[in-house]
Coordinates of C-alpha atoms in Angstrom, one line a residue:
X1 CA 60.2 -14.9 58.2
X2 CA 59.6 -11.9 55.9
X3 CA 62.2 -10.6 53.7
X4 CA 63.3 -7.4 53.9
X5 CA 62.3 -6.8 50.2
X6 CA 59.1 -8.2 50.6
X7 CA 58.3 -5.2 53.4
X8 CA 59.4 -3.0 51.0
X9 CA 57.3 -4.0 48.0
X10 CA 53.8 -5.7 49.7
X11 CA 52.9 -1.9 50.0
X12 CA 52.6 -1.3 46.8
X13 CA 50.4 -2.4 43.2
X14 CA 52.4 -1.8 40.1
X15 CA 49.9 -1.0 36.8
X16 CA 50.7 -0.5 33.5
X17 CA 48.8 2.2 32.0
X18 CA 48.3 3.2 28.4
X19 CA 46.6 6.2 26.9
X20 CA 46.0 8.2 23.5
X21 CA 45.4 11.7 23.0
X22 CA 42.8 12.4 21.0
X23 CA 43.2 16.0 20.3
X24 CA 46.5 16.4 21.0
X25 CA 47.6 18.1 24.7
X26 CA 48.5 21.8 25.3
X27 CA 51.4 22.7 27.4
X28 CA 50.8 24.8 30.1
X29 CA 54.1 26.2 31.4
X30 CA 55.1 30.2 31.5
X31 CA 57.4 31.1 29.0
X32 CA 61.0 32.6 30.4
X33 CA 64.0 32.9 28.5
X34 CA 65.3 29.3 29.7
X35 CA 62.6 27.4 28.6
X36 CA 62.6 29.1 25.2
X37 CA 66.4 28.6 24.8
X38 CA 65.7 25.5 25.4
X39 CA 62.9 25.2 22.6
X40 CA 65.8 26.8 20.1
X41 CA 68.0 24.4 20.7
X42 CA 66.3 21.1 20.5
X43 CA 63.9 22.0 17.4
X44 CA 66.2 24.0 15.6
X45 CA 65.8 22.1 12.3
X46 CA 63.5 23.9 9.5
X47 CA 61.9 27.0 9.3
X48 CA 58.4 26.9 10.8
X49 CA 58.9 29.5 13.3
X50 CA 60.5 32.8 14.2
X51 CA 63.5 31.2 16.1
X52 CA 64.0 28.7 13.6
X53 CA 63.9 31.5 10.8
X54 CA 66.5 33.6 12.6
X55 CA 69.1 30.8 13.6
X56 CA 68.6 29.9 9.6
X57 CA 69.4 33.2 8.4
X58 CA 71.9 34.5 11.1
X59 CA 73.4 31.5 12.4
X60 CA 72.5 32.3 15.8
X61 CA 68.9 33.5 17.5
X62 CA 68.8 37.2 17.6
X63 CA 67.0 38.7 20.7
X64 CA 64.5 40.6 18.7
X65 CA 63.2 36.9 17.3
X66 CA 63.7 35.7 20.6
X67 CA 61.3 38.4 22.3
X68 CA 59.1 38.1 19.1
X69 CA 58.8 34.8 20.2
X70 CA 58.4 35.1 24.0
X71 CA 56.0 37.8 23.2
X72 CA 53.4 35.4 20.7
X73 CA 53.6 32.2 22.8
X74 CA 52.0 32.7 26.2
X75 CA 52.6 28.8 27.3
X76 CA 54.9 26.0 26.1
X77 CA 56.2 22.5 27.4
X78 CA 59.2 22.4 29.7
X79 CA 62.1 19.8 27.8
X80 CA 65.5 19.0 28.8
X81 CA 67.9 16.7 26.0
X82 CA 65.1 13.9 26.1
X83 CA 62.9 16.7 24.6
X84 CA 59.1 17.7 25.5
X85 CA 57.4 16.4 28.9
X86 CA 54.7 16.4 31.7
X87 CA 54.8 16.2 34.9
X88 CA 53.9 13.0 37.1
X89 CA 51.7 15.5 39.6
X90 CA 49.6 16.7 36.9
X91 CA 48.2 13.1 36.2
X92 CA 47.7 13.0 40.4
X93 CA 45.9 16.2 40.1
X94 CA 43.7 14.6 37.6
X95 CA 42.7 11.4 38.8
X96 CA 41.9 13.6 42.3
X97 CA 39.7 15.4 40.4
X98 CA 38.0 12.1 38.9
X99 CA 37.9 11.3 42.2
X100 CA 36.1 14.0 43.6
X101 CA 33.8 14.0 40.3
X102 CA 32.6 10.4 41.6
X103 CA 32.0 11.5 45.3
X104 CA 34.6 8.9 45.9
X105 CA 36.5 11.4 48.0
X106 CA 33.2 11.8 50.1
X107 CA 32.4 8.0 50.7
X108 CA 36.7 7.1 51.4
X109 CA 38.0 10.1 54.1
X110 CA 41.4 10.5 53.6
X111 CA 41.3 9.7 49.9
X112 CA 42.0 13.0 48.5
X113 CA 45.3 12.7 50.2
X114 CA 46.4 9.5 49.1
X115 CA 46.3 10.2 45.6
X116 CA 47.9 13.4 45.9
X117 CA 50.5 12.9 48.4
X118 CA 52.6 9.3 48.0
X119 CA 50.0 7.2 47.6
X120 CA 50.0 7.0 43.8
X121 CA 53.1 7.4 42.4
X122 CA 54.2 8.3 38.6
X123 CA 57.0 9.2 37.0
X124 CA 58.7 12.8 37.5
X125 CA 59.2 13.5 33.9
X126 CA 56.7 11.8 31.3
X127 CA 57.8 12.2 27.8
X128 CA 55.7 13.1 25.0
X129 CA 58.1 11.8 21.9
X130 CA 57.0 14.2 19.6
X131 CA 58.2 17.9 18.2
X132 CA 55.3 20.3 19.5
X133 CA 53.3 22.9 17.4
X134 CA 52.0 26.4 17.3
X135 CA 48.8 26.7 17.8
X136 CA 46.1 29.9 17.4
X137 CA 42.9 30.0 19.0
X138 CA 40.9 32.7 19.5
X139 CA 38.8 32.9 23.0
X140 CA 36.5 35.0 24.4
X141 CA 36.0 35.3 28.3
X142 CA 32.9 35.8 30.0
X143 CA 33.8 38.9 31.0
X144 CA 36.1 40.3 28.6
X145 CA 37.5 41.0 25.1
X146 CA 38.0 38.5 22.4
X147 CA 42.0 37.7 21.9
X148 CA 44.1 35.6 20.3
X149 CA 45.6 32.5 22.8
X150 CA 49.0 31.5 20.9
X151 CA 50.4 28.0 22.5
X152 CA 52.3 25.2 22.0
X153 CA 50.4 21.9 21.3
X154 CA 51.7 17.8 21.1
X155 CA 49.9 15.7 18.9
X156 CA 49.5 12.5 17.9
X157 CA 51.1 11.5 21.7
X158 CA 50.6 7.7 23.2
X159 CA 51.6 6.8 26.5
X160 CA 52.6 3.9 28.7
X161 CA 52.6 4.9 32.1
X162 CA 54.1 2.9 34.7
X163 CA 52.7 3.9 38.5
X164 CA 52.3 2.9 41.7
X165 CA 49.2 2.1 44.1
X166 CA 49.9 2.3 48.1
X167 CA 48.3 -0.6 49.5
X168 CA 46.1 1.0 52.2
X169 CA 42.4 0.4 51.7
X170 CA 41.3 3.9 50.2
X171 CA 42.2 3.2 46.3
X172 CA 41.1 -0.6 45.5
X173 CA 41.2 -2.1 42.1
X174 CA 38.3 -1.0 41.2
X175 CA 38.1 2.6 42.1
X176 CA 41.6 2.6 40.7
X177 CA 40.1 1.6 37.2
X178 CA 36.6 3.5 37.5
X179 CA 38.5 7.1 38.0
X180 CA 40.8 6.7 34.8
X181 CA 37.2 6.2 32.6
X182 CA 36.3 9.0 34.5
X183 CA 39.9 11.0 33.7
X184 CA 39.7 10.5 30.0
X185 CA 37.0 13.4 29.9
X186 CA 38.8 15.4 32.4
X187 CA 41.9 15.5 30.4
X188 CA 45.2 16.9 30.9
X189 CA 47.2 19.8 30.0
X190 CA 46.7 23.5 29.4
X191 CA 43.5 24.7 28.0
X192 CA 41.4 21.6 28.2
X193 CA 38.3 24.3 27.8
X194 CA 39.2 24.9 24.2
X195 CA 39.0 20.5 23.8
X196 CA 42.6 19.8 24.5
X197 CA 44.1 17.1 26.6
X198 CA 41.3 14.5 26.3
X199 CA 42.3 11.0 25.7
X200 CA 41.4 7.3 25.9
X201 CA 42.9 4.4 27.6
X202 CA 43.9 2.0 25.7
X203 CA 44.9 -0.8 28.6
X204 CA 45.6 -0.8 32.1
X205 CA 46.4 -3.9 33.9
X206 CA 47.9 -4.5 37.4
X207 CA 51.6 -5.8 37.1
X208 CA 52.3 -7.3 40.8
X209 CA 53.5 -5.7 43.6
X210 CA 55.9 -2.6 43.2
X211 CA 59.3 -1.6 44.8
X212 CA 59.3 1.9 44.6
X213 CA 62.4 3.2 45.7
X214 CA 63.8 3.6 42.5
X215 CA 62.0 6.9 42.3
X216 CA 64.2 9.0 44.9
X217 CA 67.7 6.4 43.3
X218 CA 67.6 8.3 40.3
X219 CA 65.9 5.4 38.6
X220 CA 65.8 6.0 34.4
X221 CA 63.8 4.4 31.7
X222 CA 65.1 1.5 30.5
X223 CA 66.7 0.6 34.1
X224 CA 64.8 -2.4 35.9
X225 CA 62.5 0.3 37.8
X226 CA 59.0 -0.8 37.4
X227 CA 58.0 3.3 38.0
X228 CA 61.4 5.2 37.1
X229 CA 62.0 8.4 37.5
X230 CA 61.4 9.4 33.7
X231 CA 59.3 7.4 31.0
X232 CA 59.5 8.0 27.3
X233 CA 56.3 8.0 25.0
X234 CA 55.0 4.5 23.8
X235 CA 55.7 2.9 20.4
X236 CA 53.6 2.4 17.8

């Protein structure tokens, strides 16, 4: 007789992915008020910007550093009191992409949707672990003016990515593994056309099978959740 456990977790291969950015990874998110109140209060320490300058010299951030800041940087990370983060979907976004870079989506109907809808599951939150920078770069469109892009950038970031693989037939081992050689040149991030984002795996090996429901139970890093619902960045 089978467990009710075990028709929870056959569905599912756990793997344990690592990767290191090679170029550090931009962030890609809007900048609002929130996220930049945000930004204030968590890297507050130093001068090295605007907003650090003004809480150093008047105790508090004025709101003409605060729109002289909203104002320069066009794109940031979101971070909440664990600091700066991705997004699980963004690494389901990319290995789609790998996928459809390898025809794989062609050969395997149905694929696309696997990856992107439940059928490979990360964590919601993936922490980076590191204080992000300022970074300049000037661009020039096809068709239009040079300008100066001004955006945040992490470097130096290494992951260990727990996730999950549904069980069906599209995504086999070996697909699994061919479309993450295939990712590292994709990348991930903002402005992967100026060389950001790109990175290199480092391992991934298949950990058993994976009980997933830990991802809508509030599951944390640290807890017993083989893919929780947040993951910090790995140690050296």
């Amino acid at each position: 007789m089978v467990s009710k456990q075990d028709e929870v977790t056959y569905l599912y291969r756990r793997y344990t992915v690592g990767i290191e950015f090679l170029n550090g990874i931009a962030g890609g998110s809007p900048v609002d008020k929130g996220i930049v109140a945000n930004h204030i209060a968590k890297f507050s320490a130093g001068v090295t910007n605007a907003l650090k300058l003004s809480k150093k010299q008047n105790g508090e951030v004025t709101e003409e550093a605060m729109n002289k800041y909203m104002t320069s940087v066009s794109q940031v990370f979101p971070l909440d009191d664990d600091g700066i983060y991705i997004r699980g979907f963004q690494l389901n976004a990319m290995l789609k992409d790998a996928a459809q870079r390898m025809k794989a989506t062609l050969k395997t109907r149905g694929l696309g949707n696997t990856i992107r809808d439940g059928g490979l599951l990360f964590p919601d939150r993936i922490y980076l672990g590191v204080e992000p920078t300022i970074i300049e770069k000037g661009v020039k469109p096809d068709n239009g003016p040079s300008n100066i892009k001004i955006f945040q950038v992490a470097e130096g970031v290494k992951l260990t990515l727990p996730c999950a693989v549904l069980d069906n037939g599209d995504l086999t081992d070996k697909l699994f593994k061919q479309m993450w050689v295939v990712a590292q040149g994709i990348g991930l991030g903002a402005n992967r056309h100026l060389g950001y984002g790109r990175f290199k795996v480092t391992g991934l090996k298949e950990d058993g099978d994976c009980d997933i429901t830990d991802l809508w139970t509030n599951g944390k890093a640290g807890e017993t959740s083989p893919v929780p619902e947040a993951v910090g960045a790995a140690a050296d």
